[in-house]
mmCIF file of N, CA and C in Angstrom:
data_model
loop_
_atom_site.group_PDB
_atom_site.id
_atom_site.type_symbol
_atom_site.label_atom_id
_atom_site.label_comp_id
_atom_site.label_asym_id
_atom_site.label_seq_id
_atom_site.Cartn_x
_atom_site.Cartn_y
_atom_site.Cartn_z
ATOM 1 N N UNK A 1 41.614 17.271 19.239
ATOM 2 C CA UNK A 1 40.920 18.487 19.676
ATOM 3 C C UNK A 1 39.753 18.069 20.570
ATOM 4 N N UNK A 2 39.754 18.584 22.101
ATOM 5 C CA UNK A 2 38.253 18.327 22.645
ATOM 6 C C UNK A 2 37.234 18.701 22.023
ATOM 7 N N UNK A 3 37.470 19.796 21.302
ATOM 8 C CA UNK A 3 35.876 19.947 20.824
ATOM 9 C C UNK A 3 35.506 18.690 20.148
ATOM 10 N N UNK A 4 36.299 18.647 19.022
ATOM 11 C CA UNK A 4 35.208 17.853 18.322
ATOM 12 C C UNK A 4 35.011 16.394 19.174
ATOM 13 N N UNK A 5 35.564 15.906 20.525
ATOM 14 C CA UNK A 5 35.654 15.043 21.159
ATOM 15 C C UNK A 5 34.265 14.963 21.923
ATOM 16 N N UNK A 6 33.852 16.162 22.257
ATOM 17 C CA UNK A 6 32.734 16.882 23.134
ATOM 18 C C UNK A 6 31.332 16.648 21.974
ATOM 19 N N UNK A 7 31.442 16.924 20.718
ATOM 20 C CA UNK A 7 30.655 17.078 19.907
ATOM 21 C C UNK A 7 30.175 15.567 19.884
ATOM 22 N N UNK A 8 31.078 15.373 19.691
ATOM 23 C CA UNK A 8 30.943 13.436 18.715
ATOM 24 C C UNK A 8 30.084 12.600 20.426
ATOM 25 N N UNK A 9 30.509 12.972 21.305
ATOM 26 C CA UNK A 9 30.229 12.297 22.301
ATOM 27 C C UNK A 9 28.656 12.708 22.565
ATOM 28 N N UNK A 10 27.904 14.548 22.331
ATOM 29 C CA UNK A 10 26.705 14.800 22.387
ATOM 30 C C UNK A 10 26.122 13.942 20.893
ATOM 31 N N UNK A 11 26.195 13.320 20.033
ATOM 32 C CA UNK A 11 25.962 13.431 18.946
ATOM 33 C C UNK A 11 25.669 14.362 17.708
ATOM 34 N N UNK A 12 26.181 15.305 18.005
ATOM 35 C CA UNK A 12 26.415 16.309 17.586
ATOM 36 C C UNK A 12 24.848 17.547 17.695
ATOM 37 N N UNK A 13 24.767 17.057 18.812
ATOM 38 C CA UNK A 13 23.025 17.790 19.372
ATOM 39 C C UNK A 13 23.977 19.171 20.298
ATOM 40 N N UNK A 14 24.690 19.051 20.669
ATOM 41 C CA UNK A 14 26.000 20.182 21.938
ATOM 42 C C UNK A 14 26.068 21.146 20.763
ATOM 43 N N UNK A 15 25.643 22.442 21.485
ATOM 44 C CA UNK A 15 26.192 23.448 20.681
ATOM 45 C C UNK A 15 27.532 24.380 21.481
ATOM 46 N N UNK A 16 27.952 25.225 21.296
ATOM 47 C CA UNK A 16 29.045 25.916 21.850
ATOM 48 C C UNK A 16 28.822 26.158 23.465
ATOM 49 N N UNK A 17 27.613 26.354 24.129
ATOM 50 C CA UNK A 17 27.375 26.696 24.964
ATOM 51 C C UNK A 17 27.468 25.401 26.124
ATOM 52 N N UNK A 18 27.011 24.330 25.319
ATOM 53 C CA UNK A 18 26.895 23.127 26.294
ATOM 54 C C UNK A 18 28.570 22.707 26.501
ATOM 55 N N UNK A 19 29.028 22.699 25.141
ATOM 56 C CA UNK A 19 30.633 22.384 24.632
ATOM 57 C C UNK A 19 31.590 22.824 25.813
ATOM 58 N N UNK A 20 31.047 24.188 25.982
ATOM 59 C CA UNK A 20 31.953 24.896 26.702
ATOM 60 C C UNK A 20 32.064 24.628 28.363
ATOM 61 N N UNK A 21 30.773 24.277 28.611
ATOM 62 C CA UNK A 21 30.282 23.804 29.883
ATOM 63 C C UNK A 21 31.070 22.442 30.037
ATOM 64 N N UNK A 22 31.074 21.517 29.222
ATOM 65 C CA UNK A 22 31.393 20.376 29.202
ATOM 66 C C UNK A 22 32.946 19.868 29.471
ATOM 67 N N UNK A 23 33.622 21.115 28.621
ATOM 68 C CA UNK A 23 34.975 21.053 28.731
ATOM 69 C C UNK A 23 35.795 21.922 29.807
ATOM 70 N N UNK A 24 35.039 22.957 30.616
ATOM 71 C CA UNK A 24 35.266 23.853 31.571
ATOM 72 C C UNK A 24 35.493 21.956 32.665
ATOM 73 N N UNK A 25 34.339 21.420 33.090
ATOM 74 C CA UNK A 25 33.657 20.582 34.011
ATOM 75 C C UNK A 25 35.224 19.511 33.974
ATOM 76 N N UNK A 26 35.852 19.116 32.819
ATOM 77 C CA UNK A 26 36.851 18.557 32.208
ATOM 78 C C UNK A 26 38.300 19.356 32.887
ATOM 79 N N UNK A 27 37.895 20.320 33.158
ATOM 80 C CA UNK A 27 39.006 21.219 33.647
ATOM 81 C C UNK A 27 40.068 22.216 32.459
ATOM 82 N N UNK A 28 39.643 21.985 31.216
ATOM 83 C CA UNK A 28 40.110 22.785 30.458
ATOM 84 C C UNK A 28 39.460 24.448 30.449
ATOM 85 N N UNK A 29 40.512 25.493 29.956
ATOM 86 C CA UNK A 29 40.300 26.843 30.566
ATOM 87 C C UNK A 29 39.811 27.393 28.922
ATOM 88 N N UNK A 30 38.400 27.603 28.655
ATOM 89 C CA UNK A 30 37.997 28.032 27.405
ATOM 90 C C UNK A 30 36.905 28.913 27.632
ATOM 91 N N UNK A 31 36.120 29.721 26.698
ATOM 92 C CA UNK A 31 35.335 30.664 26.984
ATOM 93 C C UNK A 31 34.531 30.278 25.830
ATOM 94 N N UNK A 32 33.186 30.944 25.534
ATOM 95 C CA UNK A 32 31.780 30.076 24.683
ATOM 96 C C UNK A 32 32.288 30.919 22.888
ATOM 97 N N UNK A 33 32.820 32.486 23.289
ATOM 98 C CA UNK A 33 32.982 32.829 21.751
ATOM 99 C C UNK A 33 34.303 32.054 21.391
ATOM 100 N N UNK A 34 35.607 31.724 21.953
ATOM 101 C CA UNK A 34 36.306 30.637 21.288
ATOM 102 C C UNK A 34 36.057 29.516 20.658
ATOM 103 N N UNK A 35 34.510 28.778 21.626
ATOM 104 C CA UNK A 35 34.552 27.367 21.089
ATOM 105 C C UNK A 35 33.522 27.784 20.393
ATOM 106 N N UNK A 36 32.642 28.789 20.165
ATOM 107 C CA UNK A 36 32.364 28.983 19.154
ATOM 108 C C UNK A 36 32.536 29.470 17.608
ATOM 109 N N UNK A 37 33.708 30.054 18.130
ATOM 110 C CA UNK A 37 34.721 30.273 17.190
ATOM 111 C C UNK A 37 35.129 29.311 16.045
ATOM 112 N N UNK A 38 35.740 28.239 17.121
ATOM 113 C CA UNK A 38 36.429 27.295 16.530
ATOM 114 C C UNK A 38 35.110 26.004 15.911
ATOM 115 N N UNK A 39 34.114 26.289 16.079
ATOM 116 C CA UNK A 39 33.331 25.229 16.238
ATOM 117 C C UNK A 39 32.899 25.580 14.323
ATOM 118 N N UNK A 40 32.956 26.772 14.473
ATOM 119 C CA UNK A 40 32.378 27.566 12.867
ATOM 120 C C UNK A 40 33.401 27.242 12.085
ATOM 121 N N UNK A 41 34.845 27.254 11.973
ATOM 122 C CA UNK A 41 35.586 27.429 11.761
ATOM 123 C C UNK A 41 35.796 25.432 11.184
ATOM 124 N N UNK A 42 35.679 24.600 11.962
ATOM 125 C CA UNK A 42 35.549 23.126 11.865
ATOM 126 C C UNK A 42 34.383 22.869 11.331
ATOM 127 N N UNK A 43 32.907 23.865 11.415
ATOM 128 C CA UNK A 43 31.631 23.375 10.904
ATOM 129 C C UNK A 43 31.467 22.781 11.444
ATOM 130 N N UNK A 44 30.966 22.715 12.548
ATOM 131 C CA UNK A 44 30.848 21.750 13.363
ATOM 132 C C UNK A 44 29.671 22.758 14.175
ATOM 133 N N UNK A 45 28.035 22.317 13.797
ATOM 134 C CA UNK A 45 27.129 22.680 14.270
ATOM 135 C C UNK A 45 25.866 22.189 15.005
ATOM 136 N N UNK A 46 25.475 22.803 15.560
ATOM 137 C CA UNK A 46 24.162 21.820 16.840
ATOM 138 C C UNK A 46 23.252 21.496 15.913
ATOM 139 N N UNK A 47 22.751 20.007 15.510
ATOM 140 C CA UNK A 47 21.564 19.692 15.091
ATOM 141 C C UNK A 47 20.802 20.067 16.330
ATOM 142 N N UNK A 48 19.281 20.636 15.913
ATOM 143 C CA UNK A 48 18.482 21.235 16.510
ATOM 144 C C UNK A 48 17.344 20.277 16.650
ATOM 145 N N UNK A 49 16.528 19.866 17.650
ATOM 146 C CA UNK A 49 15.295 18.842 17.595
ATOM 147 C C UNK A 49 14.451 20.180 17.693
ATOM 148 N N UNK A 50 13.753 20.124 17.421
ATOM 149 C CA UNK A 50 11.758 20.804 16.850
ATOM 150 C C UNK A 50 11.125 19.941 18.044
ATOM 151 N N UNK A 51 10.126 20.852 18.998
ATOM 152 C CA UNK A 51 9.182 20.236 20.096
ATOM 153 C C UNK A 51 7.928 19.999 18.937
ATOM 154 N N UNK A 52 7.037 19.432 18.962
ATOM 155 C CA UNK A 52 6.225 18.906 17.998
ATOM 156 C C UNK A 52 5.102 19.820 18.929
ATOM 157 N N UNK A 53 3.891 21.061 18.453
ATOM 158 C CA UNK A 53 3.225 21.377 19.124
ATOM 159 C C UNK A 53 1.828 20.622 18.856
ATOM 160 N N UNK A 54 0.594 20.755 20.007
ATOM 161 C CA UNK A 54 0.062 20.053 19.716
ATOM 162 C C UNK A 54 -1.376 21.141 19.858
ATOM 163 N N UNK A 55 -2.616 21.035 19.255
ATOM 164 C CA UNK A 55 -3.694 21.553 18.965
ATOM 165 C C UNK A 55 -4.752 21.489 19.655
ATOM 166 N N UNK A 56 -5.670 21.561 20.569
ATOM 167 C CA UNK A 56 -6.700 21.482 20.879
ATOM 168 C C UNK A 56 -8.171 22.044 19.956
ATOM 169 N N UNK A 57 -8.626 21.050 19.896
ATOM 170 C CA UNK A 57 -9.925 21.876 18.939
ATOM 171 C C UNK A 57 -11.192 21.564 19.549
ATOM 172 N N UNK A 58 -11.658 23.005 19.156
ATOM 173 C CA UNK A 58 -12.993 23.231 19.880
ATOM 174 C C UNK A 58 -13.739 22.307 19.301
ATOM 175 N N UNK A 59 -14.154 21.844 18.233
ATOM 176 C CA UNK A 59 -14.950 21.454 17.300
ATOM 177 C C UNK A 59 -14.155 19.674 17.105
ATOM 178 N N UNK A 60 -15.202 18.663 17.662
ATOM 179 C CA UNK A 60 -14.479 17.329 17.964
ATOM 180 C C UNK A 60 -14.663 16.943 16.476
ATOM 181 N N UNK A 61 -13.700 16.064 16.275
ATOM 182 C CA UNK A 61 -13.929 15.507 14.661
ATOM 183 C C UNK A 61 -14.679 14.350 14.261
ATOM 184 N N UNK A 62 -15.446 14.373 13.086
ATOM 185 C CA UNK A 62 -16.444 13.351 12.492
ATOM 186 C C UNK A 62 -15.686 11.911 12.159
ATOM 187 N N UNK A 63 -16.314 11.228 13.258
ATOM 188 C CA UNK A 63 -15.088 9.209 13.466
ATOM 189 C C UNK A 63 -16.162 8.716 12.263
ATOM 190 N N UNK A 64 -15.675 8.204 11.353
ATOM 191 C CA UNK A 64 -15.936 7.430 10.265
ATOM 192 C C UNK A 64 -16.221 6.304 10.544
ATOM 193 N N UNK A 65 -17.608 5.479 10.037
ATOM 194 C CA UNK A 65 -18.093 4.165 10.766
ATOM 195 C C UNK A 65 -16.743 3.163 10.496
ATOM 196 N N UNK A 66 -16.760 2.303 11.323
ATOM 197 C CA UNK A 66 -16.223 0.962 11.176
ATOM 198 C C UNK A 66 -16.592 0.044 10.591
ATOM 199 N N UNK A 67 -16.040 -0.144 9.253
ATOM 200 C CA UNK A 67 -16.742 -0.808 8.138
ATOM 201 C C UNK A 67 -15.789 -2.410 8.424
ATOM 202 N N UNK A 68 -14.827 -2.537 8.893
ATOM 203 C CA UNK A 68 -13.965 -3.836 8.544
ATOM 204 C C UNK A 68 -13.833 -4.489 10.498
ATOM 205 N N UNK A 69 -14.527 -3.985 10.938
ATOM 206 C CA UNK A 69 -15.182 -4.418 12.415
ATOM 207 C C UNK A 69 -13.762 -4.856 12.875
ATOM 208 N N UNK A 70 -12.506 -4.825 12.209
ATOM 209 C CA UNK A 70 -11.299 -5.462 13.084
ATOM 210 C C UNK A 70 -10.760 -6.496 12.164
ATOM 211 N N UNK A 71 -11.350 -6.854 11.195
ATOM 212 C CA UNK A 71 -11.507 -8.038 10.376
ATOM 213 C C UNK A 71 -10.134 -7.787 8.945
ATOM 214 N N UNK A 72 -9.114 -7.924 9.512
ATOM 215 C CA UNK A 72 -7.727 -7.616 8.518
ATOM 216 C C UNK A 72 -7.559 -8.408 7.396
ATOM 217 N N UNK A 73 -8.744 -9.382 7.825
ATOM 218 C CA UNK A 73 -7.894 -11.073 6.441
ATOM 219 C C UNK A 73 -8.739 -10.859 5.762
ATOM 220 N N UNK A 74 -8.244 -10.406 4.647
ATOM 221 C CA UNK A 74 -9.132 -10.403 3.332
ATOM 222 C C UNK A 74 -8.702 -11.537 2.326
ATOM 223 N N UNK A 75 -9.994 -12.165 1.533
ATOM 224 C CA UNK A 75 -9.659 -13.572 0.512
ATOM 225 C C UNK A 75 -9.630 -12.932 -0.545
ATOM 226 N N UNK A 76 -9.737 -11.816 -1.771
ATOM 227 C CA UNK A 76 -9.762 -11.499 -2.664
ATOM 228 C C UNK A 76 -8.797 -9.880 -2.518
ATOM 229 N N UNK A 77 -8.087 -9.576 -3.973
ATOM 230 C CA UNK A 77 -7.594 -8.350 -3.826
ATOM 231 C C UNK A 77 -8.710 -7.248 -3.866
ATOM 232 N N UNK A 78 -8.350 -6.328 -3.800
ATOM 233 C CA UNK A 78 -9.083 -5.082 -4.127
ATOM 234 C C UNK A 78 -10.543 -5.003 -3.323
ATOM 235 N N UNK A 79 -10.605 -5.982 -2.413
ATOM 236 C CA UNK A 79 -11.934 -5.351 -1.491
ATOM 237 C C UNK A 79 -11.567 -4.984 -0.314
ATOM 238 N N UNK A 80 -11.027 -4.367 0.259
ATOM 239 C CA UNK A 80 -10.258 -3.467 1.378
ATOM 240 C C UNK A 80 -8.796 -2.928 1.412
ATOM 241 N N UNK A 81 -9.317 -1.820 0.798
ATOM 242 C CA UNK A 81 -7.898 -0.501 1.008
ATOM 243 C C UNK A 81 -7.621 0.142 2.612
ATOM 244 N N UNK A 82 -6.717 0.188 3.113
ATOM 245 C CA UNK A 82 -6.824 0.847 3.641
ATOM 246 C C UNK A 82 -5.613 2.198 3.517
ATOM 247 N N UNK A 83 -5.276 3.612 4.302
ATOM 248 C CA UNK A 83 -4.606 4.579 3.776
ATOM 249 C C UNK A 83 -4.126 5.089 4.712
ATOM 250 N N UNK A 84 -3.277 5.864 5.351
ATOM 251 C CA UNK A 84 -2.256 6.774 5.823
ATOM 252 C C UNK A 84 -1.945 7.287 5.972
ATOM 253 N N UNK A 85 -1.472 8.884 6.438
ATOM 254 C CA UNK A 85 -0.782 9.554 6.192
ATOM 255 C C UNK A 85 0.096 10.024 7.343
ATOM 256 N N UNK A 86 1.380 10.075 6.776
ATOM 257 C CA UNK A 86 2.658 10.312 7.986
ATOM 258 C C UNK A 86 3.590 11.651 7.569
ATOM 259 N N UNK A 87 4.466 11.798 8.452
ATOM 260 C CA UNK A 87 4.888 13.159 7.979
ATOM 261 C C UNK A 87 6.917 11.996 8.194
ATOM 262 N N UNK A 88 7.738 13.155 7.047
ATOM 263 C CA UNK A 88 9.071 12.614 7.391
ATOM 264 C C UNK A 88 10.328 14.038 7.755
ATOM 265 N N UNK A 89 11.047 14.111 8.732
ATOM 266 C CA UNK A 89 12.087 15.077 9.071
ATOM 267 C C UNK A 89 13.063 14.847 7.730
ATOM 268 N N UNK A 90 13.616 15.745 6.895
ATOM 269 C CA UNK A 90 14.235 15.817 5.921
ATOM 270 C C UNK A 90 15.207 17.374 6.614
ATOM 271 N N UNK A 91 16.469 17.438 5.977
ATOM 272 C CA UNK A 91 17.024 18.403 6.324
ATOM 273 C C UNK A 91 16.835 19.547 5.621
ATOM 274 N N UNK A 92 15.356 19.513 4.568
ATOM 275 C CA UNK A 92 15.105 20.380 3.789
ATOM 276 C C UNK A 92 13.654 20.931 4.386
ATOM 277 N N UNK A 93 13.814 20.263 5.792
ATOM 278 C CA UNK A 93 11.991 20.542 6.246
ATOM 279 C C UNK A 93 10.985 19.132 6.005
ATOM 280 N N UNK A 94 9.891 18.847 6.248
ATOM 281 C CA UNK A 94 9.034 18.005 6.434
ATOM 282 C C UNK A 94 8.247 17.838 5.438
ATOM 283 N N UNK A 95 8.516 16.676 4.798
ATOM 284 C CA UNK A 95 7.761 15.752 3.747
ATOM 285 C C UNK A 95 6.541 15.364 4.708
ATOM 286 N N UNK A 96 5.349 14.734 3.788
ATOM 287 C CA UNK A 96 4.177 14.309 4.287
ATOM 288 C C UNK A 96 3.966 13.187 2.832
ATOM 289 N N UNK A 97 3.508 12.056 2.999
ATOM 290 C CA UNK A 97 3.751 10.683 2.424
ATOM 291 C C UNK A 97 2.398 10.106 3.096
ATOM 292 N N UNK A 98 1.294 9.947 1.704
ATOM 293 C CA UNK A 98 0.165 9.515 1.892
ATOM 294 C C UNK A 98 0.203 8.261 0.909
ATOM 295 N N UNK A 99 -0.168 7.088 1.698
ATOM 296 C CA UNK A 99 -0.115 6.137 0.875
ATOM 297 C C UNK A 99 -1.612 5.004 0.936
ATOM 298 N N UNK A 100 -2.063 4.167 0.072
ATOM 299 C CA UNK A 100 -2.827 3.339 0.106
ATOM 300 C C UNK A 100 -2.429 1.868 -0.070
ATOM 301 N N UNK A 101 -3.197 1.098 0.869
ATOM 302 C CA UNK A 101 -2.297 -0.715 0.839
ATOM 303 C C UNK A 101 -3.542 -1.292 0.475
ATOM 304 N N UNK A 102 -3.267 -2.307 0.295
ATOM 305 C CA UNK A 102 -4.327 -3.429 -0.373
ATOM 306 C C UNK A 102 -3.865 -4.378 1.078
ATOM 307 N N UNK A 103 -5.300 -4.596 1.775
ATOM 308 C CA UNK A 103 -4.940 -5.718 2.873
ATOM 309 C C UNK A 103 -5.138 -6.969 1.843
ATOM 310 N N UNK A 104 -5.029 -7.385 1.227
ATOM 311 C CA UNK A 104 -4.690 -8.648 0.539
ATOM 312 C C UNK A 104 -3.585 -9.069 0.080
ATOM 313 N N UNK A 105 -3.210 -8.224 -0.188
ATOM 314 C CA UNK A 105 -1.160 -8.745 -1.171
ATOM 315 C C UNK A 105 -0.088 -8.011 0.289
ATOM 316 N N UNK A 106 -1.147 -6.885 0.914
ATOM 317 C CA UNK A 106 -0.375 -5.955 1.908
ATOM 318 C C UNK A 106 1.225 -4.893 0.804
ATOM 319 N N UNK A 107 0.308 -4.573 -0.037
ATOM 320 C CA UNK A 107 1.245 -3.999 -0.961
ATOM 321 C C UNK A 107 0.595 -2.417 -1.325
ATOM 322 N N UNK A 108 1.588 -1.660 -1.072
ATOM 323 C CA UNK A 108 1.470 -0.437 -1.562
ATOM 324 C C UNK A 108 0.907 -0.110 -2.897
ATOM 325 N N UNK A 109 -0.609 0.326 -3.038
ATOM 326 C CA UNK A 109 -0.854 0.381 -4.563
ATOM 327 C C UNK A 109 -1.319 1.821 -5.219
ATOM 328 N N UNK A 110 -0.995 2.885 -4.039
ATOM 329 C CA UNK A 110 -0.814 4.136 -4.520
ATOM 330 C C UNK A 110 -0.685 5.236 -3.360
ATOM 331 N N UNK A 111 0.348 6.096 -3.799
ATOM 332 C CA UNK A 111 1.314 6.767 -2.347
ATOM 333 C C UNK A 111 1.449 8.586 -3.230
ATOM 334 N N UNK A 112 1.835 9.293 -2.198
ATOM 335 C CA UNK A 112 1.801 10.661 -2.911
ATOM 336 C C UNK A 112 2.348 11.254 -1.884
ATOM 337 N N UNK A 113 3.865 12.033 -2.494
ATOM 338 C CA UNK A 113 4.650 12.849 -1.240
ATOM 339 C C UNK A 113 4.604 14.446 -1.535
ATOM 340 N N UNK A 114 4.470 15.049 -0.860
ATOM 341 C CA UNK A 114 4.520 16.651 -0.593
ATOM 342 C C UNK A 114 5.147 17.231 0.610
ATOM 343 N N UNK A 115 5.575 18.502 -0.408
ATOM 344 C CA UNK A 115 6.207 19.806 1.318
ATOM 345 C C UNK A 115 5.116 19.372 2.107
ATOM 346 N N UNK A 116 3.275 19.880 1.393
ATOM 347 C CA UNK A 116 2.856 20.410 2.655
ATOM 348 C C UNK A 116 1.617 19.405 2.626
ATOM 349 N N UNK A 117 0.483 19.413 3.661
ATOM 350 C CA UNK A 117 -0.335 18.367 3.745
ATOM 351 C C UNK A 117 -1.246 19.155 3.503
ATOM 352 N N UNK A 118 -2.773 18.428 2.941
ATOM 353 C CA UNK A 118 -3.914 18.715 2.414
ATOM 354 C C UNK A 118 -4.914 18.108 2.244
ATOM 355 N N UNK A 119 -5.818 18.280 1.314
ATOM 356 C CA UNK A 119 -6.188 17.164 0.611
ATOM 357 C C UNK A 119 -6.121 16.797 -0.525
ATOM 358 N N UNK A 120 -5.239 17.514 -1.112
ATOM 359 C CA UNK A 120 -4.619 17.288 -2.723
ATOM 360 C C UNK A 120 -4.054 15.689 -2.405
ATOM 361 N N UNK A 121 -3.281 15.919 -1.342
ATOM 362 C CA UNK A 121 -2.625 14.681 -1.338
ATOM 363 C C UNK A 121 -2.752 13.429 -1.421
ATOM 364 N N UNK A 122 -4.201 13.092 -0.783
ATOM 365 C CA UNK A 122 -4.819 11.990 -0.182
ATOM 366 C C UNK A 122 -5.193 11.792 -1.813
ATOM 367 N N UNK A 123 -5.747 12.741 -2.393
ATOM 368 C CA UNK A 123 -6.704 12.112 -3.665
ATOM 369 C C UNK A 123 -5.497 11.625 -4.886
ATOM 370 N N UNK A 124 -4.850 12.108 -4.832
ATOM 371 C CA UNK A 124 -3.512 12.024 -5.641
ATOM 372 C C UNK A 124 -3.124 10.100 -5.131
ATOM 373 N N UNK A 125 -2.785 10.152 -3.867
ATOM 374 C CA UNK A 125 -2.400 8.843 -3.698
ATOM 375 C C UNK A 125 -3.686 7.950 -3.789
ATOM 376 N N UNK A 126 -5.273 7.929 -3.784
ATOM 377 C CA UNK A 126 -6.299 7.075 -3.945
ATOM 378 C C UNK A 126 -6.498 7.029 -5.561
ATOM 379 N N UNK A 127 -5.650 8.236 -6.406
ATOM 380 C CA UNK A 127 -6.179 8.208 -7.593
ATOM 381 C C UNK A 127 -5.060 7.311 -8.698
ATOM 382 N N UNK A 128 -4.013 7.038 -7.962
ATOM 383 C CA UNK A 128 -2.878 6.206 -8.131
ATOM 384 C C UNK A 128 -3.137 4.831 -8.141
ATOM 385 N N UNK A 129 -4.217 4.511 -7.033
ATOM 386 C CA UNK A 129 -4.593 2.845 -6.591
ATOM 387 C C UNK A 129 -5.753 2.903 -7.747
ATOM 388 N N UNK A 130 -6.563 3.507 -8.061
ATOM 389 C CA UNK A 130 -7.605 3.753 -8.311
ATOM 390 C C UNK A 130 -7.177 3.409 -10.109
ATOM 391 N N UNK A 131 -6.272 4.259 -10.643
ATOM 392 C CA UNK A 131 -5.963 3.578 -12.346
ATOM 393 C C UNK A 131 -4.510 2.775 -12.363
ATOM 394 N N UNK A 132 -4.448 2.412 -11.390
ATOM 395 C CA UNK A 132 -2.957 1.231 -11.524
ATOM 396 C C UNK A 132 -3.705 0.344 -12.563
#
């Protein structure tokens, strides 16, 4: 079947509309509610990418002194944490994964995942390093 030939080749990012374009260009004679038709019918659906928007703020944010001047090599554990926070694409929506490392072992010694971001989160993962 071209479709799913068309699909596999977009990585499965082609929805019916591109499909149809793709396989018209191919010289096959199809129309967008067929291959959409058939596309439902196979399950065969467009993963969607999300544009990431971005914020401008009036109000510039408070930069926290530079306490470790650049200085990564630490000789003892537990005197420089440093912490994180990243977000992850899940097909259930976006995890956010706050974690704390020990620059000495370079080992994760307390992490905390959520739907949504806050500051629950951060204290949750410092309060993890904090009674390990």
């Amino acid at each position: 079947m071209r479709i799913k030939e068309a699909y596999a080749e977009s990585g499965g990012v082609y929805g019916s509309p591109r499909i149809t374009h793709e396989l018209r260009r191919l010289g096959e004679t199809c129309g967008e509610n067929r291959v959409a038709r058939l596309m439902k019918h196979n399950k065969l659906k467009a993963n969607i990418g999300y544009k990431r928007r971005f914020f401008k703020s009036s109000v510039p944010s408070l930069i926290a002194d530079n306490h470790l001047q650049q200085q990564f090599v630490v000789c003892e554990p537990d005197t420089a944490w440093v912490a994180d926070i990243t977000y992850i694409k899940t097909y259930e929506g976006w995890l956010y994964l706050a974690v704390v490392l020990d620059l000495f072992s370079r080992k994760i010694i307390g992490w905390s995942m959520q739907a949504n971001m806050g500051k629950d989160i951060v204290i949750k993962a410092l309060l993890m390093a904090v009674w390990r």
